[in-house]
PDB file of C-alpha atoms in Angstrom:
ATOM      1  CA  MET I   1     -89.195 180.245  46.693  1.00  0.00           C
ATOM      2  CA  LYS I   2     -86.037 181.481  44.608  1.00  0.00           C
ATOM      3  CA  ILE I   3     -83.976 179.161  46.305  1.00  0.00           C
ATOM      4  CA  LYS I   4     -85.783 175.674  45.672  1.00  0.00           C
ATOM      5  CA  THR I   5     -86.153 176.849  42.314  1.00  0.00           C
ATOM      6  CA  ALA I   6     -82.375 177.436  42.137  1.00  0.00           C
ATOM      7  CA  ALA I   7     -81.921 174.300  43.960  1.00  0.00           C
ATOM      8  CA  ILE I   8     -83.996 172.233  41.333  1.00  0.00           C
ATOM      9  CA  THR I   9     -82.320 174.141  38.553  1.00  0.00           C
ATOM     10  CA  THR I  10     -78.945 173.215  39.724  1.00  0.00           C
ATOM     11  CA  ILE I  11     -79.527 169.854  39.668  1.00  0.00           C
ATOM     12  CA  ALA I  12     -81.574 169.464  36.980  1.00  0.00           C
ATOM     13  CA  ALA I  13     -78.550 171.704  35.295  1.00  0.00           C
ATOM     14  CA  LEU I  14     -75.904 169.191  36.442  1.00  0.00           C
ATOM     15  CA  SER I  15     -78.269 165.916  35.671  1.00  0.00           C
ATOM     16  CA  ILE I  16     -78.114 166.552  32.085  1.00  0.00           C
ATOM     17  CA  ALA I  17     -74.007 167.403  32.412  1.00  0.00           C
ATOM     18  CA  LEU I  18     -73.475 163.761  33.147  1.00  0.00           C
ATOM     19  CA  SER I  19     -76.325 162.411  30.640  1.00  0.00           C
ATOM     20  CA  ALA I  20     -74.394 162.574  27.396  1.00  0.00           C
ATOM     21  CA  ASN I  21     -77.563 163.831  25.231  1.00  0.00           C
ATOM     22  CA  ALA I  22     -78.645 167.621  25.666  1.00  0.00           C
ATOM     23  CA  ALA I  23     -76.751 169.926  27.026  1.00  0.00           C
ATOM     24  CA  VAL I  24     -79.934 172.521  27.179  1.00  0.00           C
ATOM     25  CA  SER I  25     -83.361 171.580  29.636  1.00  0.00           C
ATOM     26  CA  VAL I  26     -86.078 173.024  29.275  1.00  0.00           C
ATOM     27  CA  ASN I  27     -89.170 172.287  31.770  1.00  0.00           C
ATOM     28  CA  PHE I  28     -93.028 174.177  32.179  1.00  0.00           C
ATOM     29  CA  GLU I  29     -93.637 174.885  35.742  1.00  0.00           C
ATOM     30  CA  ASN I  30     -97.984 174.005  35.913  1.00  0.00           C
ATOM     31  CA  PRO I  31     -98.440 174.595  33.104  1.00  0.00           C
ATOM     32  CA  ASP I  32    -102.462 173.986  33.609  1.00  0.00           C
ATOM     33  CA  ASN I  33    -101.922 177.673  34.850  1.00  0.00           C
ATOM     34  CA  PHE I  34    -100.464 179.439  31.958  1.00  0.00           C
ATOM     35  CA  SER I  35    -101.899 182.063  30.921  1.00  0.00           C
ATOM     36  CA  ASP I  36    -103.224 180.393  27.552  1.00  0.00           C
ATOM     37  CA  ILE I  37    -101.521 178.236  25.467  1.00  0.00           C
ATOM     38  CA  SER I  38    -104.766 176.368  24.097  1.00  0.00           C
ATOM     39  CA  LEU I  39    -104.842 176.068  20.351  1.00  0.00           C
ATOM     40  CA  ASP I  40    -109.019 176.799  20.189  1.00  0.00           C
ATOM     41  CA  SER I  41    -111.811 177.911  22.252  1.00  0.00           C
ATOM     42  CA  ILE I  42    -111.453 173.701  23.783  1.00  0.00           C
ATOM     43  CA  ASP I  43    -108.605 173.851  26.131  1.00  0.00           C
ATOM     44  CA  SER I  44    -107.778 170.143  25.685  1.00  0.00           C
ATOM     45  CA  LYS I  45    -104.869 168.500  27.469  1.00  0.00           C
ATOM     46  CA  LYS I  46    -103.543 166.903  24.658  1.00  0.00           C
ATOM     47  CA  ASP I  47    -104.034 170.465  22.799  1.00  0.00           C
ATOM     48  CA  GLN I  48    -101.375 172.231  24.929  1.00  0.00           C
ATOM     49  CA  GLN I  49     -98.998 169.055  24.924  1.00  0.00           C
ATOM     50  CA  ILE I  50     -98.469 169.468  21.207  1.00  0.00           C
ATOM     51  CA  VAL I  51     -97.267 173.692  22.033  1.00  0.00           C
ATOM     52  CA  LEU I  52     -95.493 172.535  24.971  1.00  0.00           C
ATOM     53  CA  LYS I  53     -93.617 169.753  23.023  1.00  0.00           C
ATOM     54  CA  ASP I  54     -93.289 172.402  19.918  1.00  0.00           C
ATOM     55  CA  LEU I  55     -91.913 174.939  22.434  1.00  0.00           C
ATOM     56  CA  GLU I  56     -89.803 173.177  24.126  1.00  0.00           C
ATOM     57  CA  LYS I  57     -87.875 171.774  21.100  1.00  0.00           C
ATOM     58  CA  TYR I  58     -87.225 175.192  19.165  1.00  0.00           C
ATOM     59  CA  MET I  59     -86.493 176.533  22.980  1.00  0.00           C
ATOM     60  CA  THR I  60     -83.625 173.799  23.138  1.00  0.00           C
ATOM     61  CA  ARG I  61     -82.536 173.861  20.159  1.00  0.00           C
ATOM     62  CA  LYS I  62     -81.862 177.740  19.666  1.00  0.00           C
ATOM     63  CA  LEU I  63     -79.990 177.956  23.577  1.00  0.00           C
ATOM     64  CA  ASP I  64     -78.332 174.580  22.229  1.00  0.00           C
ATOM     65  CA  LYS I  65     -76.838 176.265  19.378  1.00  0.00           C
ATOM     66  CA  LYS I  66     -75.951 179.524  20.788  1.00  0.00           C
ATOM     67  CA  ILE I  67     -74.313 178.101  23.359  1.00  0.00           C
ATOM     68  CA  GLY I  68     -72.465 175.389  22.373  1.00  0.00           C
ATOM     69  CA  ASP I  69     -71.094 172.023  24.244  1.00  0.00           C
ATOM     70  CA  GLN I  70     -69.709 174.371  26.812  1.00  0.00           C
ATOM     71  CA  TYR I  71     -72.311 175.397  29.000  1.00  0.00           C
ATOM     72  CA  ILE I  72     -75.085 173.843  30.278  1.00  0.00           C
ATOM     73  CA  ALA I  73     -78.206 175.365  30.656  1.00  0.00           C
ATOM     74  CA  SER I  74     -81.634 174.491  31.959  1.00  0.00           C
ATOM     75  CA  VAL I  75     -84.192 177.122  31.491  1.00  0.00           C
ATOM     76  CA  ASN I  76     -87.744 176.264  33.231  1.00  0.00           C
ATOM     77  CA  VAL I  77     -90.916 178.249  32.152  1.00  0.00           C
ATOM     78  CA  THR I  78     -93.641 179.948  34.426  1.00  0.00           C
ATOM     79  CA  ASP I  79     -95.659 181.139  31.754  1.00  0.00           C
ATOM     80  CA  VAL I  80     -96.435 181.599  28.015  1.00  0.00           C
ATOM     81  CA  ASP I  81     -99.325 183.874  26.685  1.00  0.00           C
ATOM     82  CA  LEU I  82     -99.821 182.766  22.879  1.00  0.00           C
ATOM     83  CA  ALA I  83     -99.997 186.717  20.916  1.00  0.00           C
ATOM     84  CA  GLY I  84    -104.026 187.297  19.974  1.00  0.00           C
ATOM     85  CA  GLU I  85    -107.813 185.616  21.240  1.00  0.00           C
ATOM     86  CA  ILE I  86    -109.742 182.626  19.932  1.00  0.00           C
ATOM     87  CA  GLU I  87    -112.446 183.887  19.396  1.00  0.00           C
ATOM     88  CA  PRO I  88    -115.187 181.752  21.781  1.00  0.00           C
ATOM     89  CA  TRP I  89    -118.578 181.478  19.129  1.00  0.00           C
ATOM     90  CA  ARG I  90    -116.960 180.442  16.503  1.00  0.00           C
ATOM     91  CA  SER I  91    -117.335 176.727  16.168  1.00  0.00           C
ATOM     92  CA  ARG I  92    -114.452 173.821  17.356  1.00  0.00           C
ATOM     93  CA  LEU I  93    -113.767 173.467  13.430  1.00  0.00           C
ATOM     94  CA  GLN I  94    -113.525 177.313  12.593  1.00  0.00           C
ATOM     95  CA  ASP I  95    -111.198 178.599  15.365  1.00  0.00           C
ATOM     96  CA  VAL I  96    -109.474 181.969  14.165  1.00  0.00           C
ATOM     97  CA  ARG I  97    -106.768 183.168  16.706  1.00  0.00           C
ATOM     98  CA  ILE I  98    -106.913 187.103  16.643  1.00  0.00           C
ATOM     99  CA  VAL I  99    -103.967 188.713  17.047  1.00  0.00           C
ATOM    100  CA  LYS I 100    -103.984 192.665  18.064  1.00  0.00           C
ATOM    101  CA  SER I 101    -101.165 194.360  19.453  1.00  0.00           C
ATOM    102  CA  ILE I 102    -103.898 194.792  22.635  1.00  0.00           C
ATOM    103  CA  TYR I 103    -103.000 190.788  22.913  1.00  0.00           C
ATOM    104  CA  PRO I 104     -99.231 190.912  22.770  1.00  0.00           C
ATOM    105  CA  ALA I 105     -97.975 187.019  23.676  1.00  0.00           C
ATOM    106  CA  SER I 106     -95.067 187.075  26.493  1.00  0.00           C
ATOM    107  CA  ILE I 107     -92.992 184.491  28.217  1.00  0.00           C
ATOM    108  CA  ALA I 108     -91.866 184.215  31.577  1.00  0.00           C
ATOM    109  CA  PHE I 109     -89.084 182.165  32.183  1.00  0.00           C
ATOM    110  CA  GLU I 110     -85.691 181.418  35.158  1.00  0.00           C
ATOM    111  CA  TYR I 111     -82.758 180.330  33.626  1.00  0.00           C
ATOM    112  CA  GLN I 112     -79.005 179.598  35.116  1.00  0.00           C
ATOM    113  CA  ILE I 113     -75.888 178.235  33.024  1.00  0.00           C
ATOM    114  CA  LEU I 114     -73.422 176.379  34.254  1.00  0.00           C
ATOM    115  CA  ASP I 115     -69.996 176.187  32.407  1.00  0.00           C
ATOM    116  CA  LEU I 116     -68.736 172.060  32.294  1.00  0.00           C
ATOM    117  CA  ASP I 117     -66.621 172.368  35.884  1.00  0.00           C
ATOM    118  CA  GLY I 118     -70.088 173.126  37.515  1.00  0.00           C
ATOM    119  CA  ASN I 119     -70.276 176.756  37.480  1.00  0.00           C
ATOM    120  CA  VAL I 120     -72.763 179.594  37.057  1.00  0.00           C
ATOM    121  CA  VAL I 121     -71.856 181.757  33.894  1.00  0.00           C
ATOM    122  CA  ALA I 122     -75.249 183.551  34.026  1.00  0.00           C
ATOM    123  CA  GLN I 123     -79.037 183.199  35.534  1.00  0.00           C
ATOM    124  CA  GLY I 124     -82.186 185.185  36.284  1.00  0.00           C
ATOM    125  CA  GLU I 125     -85.325 185.746  35.718  1.00  0.00           C
ATOM    126  CA  GLU I 126     -87.356 186.805  32.558  1.00  0.00           C
ATOM    127  CA  ASN I 127     -90.860 188.153  31.820  1.00  0.00           C
ATOM    128  CA  LEU I 128     -90.215 188.476  27.934  1.00  0.00           C
ATOM    129  CA  ARG I 129     -93.496 190.790  26.001  1.00  0.00           C
ATOM    130  CA  ASP I 130     -93.559 192.717  23.187  1.00  0.00           C
ATOM    131  CA  ARG I 131     -96.370 195.021  22.243  1.00  0.00           C
ATOM    132  CA  ASN I 132     -95.456 195.545  18.700  1.00  0.00           C
ATOM    133  CA  VAL I 133     -96.118 192.538  18.045  1.00  0.00           C
ATOM    134  CA  MET I 134     -97.719 193.861  14.685  1.00  0.00           C
ATOM    135  CA  THR I 135     -94.358 194.613  13.193  1.00  0.00           C
ATOM    136  CA  SER I 136     -91.572 192.847  15.041  1.00  0.00           C
ATOM    137  CA  ILE I 137     -92.206 189.036  13.587  1.00  0.00           C
ATOM    138  CA  THR I 138     -89.115 187.168  11.833  1.00  0.00           C
ATOM    139  CA  HIS I 139     -91.026 184.092  11.441  1.00  0.00           C
ATOM    140  CA  ASN I 140     -93.812 183.465   9.450  1.00  0.00           C
ATOM    141  CA  PHE I 141     -93.983 179.900   8.531  1.00  0.00           C
ATOM    142  CA  GLU I 142     -93.838 179.092  12.542  1.00  0.00           C
ATOM    143  CA  ASP I 143     -96.374 177.619  14.741  1.00  0.00           C
ATOM    144  CA  TYR I 144     -96.725 180.566  17.380  1.00  0.00           C
ATOM    145  CA  PRO I 145     -94.127 183.115  16.069  1.00  0.00           C
ATOM    146  CA  TYR I 146     -94.826 185.654  18.513  1.00  0.00           C
ATOM    147  CA  VAL I 147     -93.326 183.793  21.290  1.00  0.00           C
ATOM    148  CA  LYS I 148     -90.903 182.001  19.479  1.00  0.00           C
ATOM    149  CA  ASP I 149     -89.701 185.539  18.722  1.00  0.00           C
ATOM    150  CA  LEU I 150     -89.486 186.849  22.326  1.00  0.00           C
ATOM    151  CA  TYR I 151     -87.755 183.951  23.230  1.00  0.00           C
ATOM    152  CA  ASP I 152     -84.936 184.915  19.698  1.00  0.00           C
ATOM    153  CA  THR I 153     -84.173 187.702  20.514  1.00  0.00           C
ATOM    154  CA  TRP I 154     -83.276 186.711  24.431  1.00  0.00           C
ATOM    155  CA  VAL I 155     -80.506 184.527  23.109  1.00  0.00           C
ATOM    156  CA  ARG I 156     -79.293 186.577  21.038  1.00  0.00           C
ATOM    157  CA  LYS I 157     -78.719 189.249  23.639  1.00  0.00           C
ATOM    158  CA  LEU I 158     -77.412 186.292  25.820  1.00  0.00           C
ATOM    159  CA  LYS I 159     -74.086 186.833  27.244  1.00  0.00           C
ATOM    160  CA  VAL I 160     -72.062 183.647  27.233  1.00  0.00           C
TER     161      VAL I 160
END
């Protein structure tokens, strides 16, 4: 399984090298099986796509800023769990996501970073979770701030 994923990641990263637009590729593997990417109590495909599109754009931008045009990166997200839980007893128009430390955000992904010659510079698997969600938030005005904060922390610590 890891060899298959690594091969897919390498192919994706190399194909990005040929494209002039992007040095970072973010893919979501089996998002229907993700822990929690719903906006409300009705877990619709449309809502999932809104969340995934926003996360993809954010993750791509942050990693691209870190690696610049010197590297090519691919990120394969295998799970997302937004912080908190939706209160199921409210009507759809009044859905509220309650964030408590017992409902931490998490994101799991595999990544690979290549130099422009196709050599692997960094790769690995991450399963990021922060049980201190109530004190560590830095993206107060962003959608899905807790997941984004986890990812930002990882990008800052990434050695390339």
